[in-house]
Tab-separated table of N, CA and C in Angstrom:
chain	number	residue	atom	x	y	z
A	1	UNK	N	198.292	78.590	160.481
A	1	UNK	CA	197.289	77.673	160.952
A	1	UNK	C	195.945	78.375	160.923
A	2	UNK	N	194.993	77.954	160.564
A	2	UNK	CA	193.428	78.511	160.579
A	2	UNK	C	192.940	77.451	161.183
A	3	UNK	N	191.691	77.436	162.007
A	3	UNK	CA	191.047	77.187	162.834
A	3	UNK	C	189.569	77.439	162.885
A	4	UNK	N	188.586	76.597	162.855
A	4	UNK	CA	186.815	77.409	162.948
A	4	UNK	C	186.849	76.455	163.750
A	5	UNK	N	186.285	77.074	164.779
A	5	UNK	CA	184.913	75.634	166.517
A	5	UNK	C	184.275	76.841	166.770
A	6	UNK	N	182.831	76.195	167.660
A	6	UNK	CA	182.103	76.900	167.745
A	6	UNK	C	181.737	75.980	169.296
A	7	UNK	N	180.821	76.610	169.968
A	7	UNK	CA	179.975	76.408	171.496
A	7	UNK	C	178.992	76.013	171.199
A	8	UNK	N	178.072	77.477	170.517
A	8	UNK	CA	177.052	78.076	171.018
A	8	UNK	C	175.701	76.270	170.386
A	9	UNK	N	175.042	76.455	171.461
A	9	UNK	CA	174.074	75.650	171.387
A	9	UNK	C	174.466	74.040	171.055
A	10	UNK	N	175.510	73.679	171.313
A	10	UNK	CA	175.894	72.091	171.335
A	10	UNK	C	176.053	71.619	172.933
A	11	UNK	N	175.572	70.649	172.717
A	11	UNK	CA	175.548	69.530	174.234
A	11	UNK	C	175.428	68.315	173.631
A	12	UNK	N	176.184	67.266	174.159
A	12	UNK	CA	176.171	65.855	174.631
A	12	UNK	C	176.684	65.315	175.752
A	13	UNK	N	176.116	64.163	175.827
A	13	UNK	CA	176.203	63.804	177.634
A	13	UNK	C	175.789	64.458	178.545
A	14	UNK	N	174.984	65.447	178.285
A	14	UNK	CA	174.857	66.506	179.265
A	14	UNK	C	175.982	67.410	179.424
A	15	UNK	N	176.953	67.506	178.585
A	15	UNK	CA	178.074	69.150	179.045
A	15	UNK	C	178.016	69.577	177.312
A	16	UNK	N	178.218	70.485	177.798
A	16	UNK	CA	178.514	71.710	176.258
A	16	UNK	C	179.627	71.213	175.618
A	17	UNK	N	179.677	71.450	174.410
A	17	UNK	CA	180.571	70.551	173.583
A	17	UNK	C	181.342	72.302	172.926
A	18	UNK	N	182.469	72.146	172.708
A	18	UNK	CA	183.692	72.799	171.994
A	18	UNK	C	183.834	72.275	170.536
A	19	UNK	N	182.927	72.595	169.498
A	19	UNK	CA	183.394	71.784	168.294
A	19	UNK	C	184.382	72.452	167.435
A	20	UNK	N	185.690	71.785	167.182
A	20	UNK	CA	185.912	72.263	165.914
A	20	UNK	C	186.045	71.315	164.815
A	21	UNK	N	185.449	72.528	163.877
A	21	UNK	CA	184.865	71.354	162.515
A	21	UNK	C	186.400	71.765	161.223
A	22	UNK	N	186.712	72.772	161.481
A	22	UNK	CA	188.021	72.553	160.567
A	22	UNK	C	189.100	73.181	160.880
A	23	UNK	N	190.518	72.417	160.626
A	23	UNK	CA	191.610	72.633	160.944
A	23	UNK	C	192.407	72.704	159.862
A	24	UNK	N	193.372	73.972	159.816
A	24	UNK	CA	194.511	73.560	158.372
A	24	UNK	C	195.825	73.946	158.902
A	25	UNK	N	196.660	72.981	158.945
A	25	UNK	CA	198.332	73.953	158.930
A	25	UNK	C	199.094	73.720	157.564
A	26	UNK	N	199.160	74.837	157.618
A	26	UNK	CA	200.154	75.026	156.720
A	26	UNK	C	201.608	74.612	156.259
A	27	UNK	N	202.150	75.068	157.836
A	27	UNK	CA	203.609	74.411	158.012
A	27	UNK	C	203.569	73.424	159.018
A	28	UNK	N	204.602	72.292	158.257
A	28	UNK	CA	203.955	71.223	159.396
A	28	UNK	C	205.723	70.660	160.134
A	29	UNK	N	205.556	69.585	161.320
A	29	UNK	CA	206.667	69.523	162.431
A	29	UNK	C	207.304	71.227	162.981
A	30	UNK	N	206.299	71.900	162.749
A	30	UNK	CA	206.472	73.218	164.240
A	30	UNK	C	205.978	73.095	165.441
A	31	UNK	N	205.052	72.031	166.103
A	31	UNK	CA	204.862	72.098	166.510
A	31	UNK	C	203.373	72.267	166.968
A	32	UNK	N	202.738	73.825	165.869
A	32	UNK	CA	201.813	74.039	166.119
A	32	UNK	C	200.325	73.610	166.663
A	33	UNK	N	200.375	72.815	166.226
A	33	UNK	CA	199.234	71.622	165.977
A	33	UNK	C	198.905	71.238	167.650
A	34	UNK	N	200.236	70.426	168.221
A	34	UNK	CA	200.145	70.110	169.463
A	34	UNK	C	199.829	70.776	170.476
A	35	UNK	N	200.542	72.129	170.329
A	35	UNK	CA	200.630	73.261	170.836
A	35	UNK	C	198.842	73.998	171.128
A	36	UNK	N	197.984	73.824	170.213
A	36	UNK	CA	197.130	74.528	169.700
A	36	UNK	C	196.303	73.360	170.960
A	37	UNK	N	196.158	71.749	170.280
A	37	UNK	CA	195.522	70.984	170.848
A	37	UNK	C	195.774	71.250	172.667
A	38	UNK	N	197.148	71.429	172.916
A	38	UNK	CA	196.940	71.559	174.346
A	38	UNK	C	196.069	72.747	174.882
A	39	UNK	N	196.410	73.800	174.368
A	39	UNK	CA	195.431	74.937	174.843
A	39	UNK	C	194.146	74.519	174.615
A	40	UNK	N	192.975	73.512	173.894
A	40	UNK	CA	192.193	73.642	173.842
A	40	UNK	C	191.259	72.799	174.583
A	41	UNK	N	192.698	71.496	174.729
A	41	UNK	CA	192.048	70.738	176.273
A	41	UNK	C	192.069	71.444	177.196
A	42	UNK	N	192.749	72.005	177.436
A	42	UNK	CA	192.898	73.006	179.022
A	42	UNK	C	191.799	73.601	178.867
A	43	UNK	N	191.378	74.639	178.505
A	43	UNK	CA	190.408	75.255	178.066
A	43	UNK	C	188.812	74.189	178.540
A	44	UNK	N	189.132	73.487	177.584
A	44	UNK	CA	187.678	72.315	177.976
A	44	UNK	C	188.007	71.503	179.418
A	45	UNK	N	189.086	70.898	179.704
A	45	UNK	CA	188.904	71.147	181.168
A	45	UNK	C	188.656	71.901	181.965
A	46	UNK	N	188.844	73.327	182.026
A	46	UNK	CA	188.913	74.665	182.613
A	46	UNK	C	187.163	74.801	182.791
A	47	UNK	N	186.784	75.117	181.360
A	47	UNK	CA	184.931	75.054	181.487
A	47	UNK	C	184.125	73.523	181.212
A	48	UNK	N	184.326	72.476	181.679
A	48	UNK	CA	183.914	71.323	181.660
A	48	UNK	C	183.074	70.614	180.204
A	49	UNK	N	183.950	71.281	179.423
A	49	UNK	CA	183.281	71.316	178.264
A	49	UNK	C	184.098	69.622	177.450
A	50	UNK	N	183.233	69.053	176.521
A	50	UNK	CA	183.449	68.184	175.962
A	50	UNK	C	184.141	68.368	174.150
A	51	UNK	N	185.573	67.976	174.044
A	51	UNK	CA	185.823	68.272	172.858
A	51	UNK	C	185.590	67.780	171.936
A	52	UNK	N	185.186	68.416	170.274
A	52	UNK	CA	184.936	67.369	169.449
A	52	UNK	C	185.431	67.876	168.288
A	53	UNK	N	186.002	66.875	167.880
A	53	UNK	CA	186.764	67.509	166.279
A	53	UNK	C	186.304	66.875	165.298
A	54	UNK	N	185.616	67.403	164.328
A	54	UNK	CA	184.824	66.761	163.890
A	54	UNK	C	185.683	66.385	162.237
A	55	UNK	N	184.947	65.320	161.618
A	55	UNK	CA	185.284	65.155	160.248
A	55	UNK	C	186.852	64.687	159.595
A	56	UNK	N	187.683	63.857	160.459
A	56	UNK	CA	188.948	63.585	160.831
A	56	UNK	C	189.463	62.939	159.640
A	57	UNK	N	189.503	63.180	158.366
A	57	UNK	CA	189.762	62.458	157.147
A	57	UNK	C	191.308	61.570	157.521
A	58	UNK	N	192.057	62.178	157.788
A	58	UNK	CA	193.609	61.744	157.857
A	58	UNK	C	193.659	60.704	158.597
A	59	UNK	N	194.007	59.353	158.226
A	59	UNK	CA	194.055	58.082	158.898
A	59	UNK	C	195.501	58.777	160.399
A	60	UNK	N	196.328	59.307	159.627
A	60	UNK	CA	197.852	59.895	160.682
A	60	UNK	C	197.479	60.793	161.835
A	61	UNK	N	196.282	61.525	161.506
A	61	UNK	CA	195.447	62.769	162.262
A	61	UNK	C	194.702	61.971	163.431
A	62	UNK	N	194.249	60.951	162.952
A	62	UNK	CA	193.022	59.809	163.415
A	62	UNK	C	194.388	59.344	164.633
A	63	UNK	N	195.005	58.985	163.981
A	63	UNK	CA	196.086	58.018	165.510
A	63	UNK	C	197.044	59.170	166.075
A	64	UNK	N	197.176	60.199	165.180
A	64	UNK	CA	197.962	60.982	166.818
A	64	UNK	C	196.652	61.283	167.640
A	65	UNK	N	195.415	61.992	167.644
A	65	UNK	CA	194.185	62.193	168.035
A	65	UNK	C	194.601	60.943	169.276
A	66	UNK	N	194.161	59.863	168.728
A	66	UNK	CA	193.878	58.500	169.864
A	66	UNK	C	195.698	58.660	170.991
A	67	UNK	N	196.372	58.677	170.353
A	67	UNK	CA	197.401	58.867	171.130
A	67	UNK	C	197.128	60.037	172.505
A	68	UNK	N	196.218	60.895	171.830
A	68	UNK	CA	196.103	62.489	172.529
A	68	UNK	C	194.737	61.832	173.351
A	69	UNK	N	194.341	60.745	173.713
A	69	UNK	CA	193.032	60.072	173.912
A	69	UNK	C	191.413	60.571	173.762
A	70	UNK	N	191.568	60.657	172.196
A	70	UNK	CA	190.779	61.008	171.741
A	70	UNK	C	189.926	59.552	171.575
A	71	UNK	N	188.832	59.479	171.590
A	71	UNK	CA	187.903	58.712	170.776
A	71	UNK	C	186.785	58.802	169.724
A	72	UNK	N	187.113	57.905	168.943
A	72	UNK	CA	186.167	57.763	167.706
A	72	UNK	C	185.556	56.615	167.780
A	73	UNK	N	184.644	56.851	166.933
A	73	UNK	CA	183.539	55.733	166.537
A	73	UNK	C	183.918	55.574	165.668
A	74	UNK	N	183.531	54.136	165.015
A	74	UNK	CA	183.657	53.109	163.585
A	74	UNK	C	185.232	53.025	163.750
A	75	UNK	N	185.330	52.408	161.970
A	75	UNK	CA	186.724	51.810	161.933
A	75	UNK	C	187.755	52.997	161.642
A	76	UNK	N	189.318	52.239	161.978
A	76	UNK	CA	190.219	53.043	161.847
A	76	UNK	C	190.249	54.195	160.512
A	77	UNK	N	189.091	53.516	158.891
A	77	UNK	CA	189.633	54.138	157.436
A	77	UNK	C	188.667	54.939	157.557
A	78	UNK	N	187.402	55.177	158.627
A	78	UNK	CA	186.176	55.721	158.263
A	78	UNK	C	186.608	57.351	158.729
A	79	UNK	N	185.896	58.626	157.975
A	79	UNK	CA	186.048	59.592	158.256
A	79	UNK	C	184.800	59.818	159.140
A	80	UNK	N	185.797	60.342	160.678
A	80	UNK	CA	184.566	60.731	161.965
A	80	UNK	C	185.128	62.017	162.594
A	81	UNK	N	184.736	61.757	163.732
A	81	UNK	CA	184.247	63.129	164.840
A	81	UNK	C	185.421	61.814	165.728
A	82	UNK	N	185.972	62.833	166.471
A	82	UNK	CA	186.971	62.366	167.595
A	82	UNK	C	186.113	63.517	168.962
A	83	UNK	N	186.377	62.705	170.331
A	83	UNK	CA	185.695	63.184	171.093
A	83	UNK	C	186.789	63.277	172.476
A	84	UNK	N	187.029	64.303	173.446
A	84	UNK	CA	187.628	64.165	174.574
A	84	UNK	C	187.151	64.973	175.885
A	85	UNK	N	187.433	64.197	177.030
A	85	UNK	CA	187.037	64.941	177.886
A	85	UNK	C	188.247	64.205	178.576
A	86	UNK	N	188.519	64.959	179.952
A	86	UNK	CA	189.714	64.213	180.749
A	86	UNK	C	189.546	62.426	181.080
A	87	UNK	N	190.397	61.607	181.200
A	87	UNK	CA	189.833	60.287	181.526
A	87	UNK	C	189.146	60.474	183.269
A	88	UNK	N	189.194	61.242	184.001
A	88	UNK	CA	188.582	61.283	185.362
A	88	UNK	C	186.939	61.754	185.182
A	89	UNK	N	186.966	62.163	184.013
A	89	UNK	CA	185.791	63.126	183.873
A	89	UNK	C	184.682	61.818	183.894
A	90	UNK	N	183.332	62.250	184.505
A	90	UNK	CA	182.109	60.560	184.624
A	90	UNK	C	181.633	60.526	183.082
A	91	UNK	N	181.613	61.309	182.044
A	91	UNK	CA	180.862	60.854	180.907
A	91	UNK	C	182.292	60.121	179.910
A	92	UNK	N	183.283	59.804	180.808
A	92	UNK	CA	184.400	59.521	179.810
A	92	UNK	C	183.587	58.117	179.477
A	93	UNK	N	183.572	57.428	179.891
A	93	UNK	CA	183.392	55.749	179.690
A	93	UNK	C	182.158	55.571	178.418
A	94	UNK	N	181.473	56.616	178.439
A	94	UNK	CA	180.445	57.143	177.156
A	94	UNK	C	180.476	57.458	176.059
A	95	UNK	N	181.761	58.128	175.866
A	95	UNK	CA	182.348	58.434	174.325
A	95	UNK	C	181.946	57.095	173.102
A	96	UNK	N	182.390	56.387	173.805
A	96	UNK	CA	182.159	55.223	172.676
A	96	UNK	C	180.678	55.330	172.215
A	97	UNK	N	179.264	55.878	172.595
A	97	UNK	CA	178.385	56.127	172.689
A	97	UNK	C	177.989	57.109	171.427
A	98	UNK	N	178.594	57.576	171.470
A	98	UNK	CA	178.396	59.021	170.548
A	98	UNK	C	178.562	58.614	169.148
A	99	UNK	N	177.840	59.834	168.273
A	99	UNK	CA	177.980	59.724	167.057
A	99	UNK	C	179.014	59.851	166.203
A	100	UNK	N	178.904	59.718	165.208
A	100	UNK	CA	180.419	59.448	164.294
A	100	UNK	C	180.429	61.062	164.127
């Protein structure tokens, strides 16, 4: 699995954003993937940080994401940015707000 996100100097809504802009696995049903995603919500819950994965080509990527309650902007075929913060968190109801 390879992995690039970055911090430094991103904000929306007012909290620091966690971006990662690319993801690859290699081997796939290990698990990894899920595995990876949980550590990185925790993490952004942990420092109140807002997640964003950006550039989501995979329509299959796009609906486990929403399953994982992620949100995107535009339609289901369009390639976007998926966004999460906990549903308790106050800028949740805002996501829809944000850019693709």
């Amino acid at each position: 699995m390879y992995i690039r996100a970055r911090s430094k100097h991103a904000s929306l809504l007012g909290k620091p954003v966690l971006v990662v802009s690319s993801v690859s696995v290699f081997i796939t049903n290990q698990g990894c993937f899920s595995t990876l995603l949980s550590h990185l919500k925790a993490h952004c819950k942990n420092k109140s940080y807002l997640l964003k994965i950006e550039s989501v080509i995979s329509q299959e990527l796009r609906r486990y994401l929403v399953r994982q309650m992620f949100v995107f902007i535009g339609e289901e075929w369009e390639c976007g940015s998926g966004y999460w913060v906990p549903e308790d968190d106050p800028v949740y109801p805002s996501l829809n707000t944000l850019p693709y």
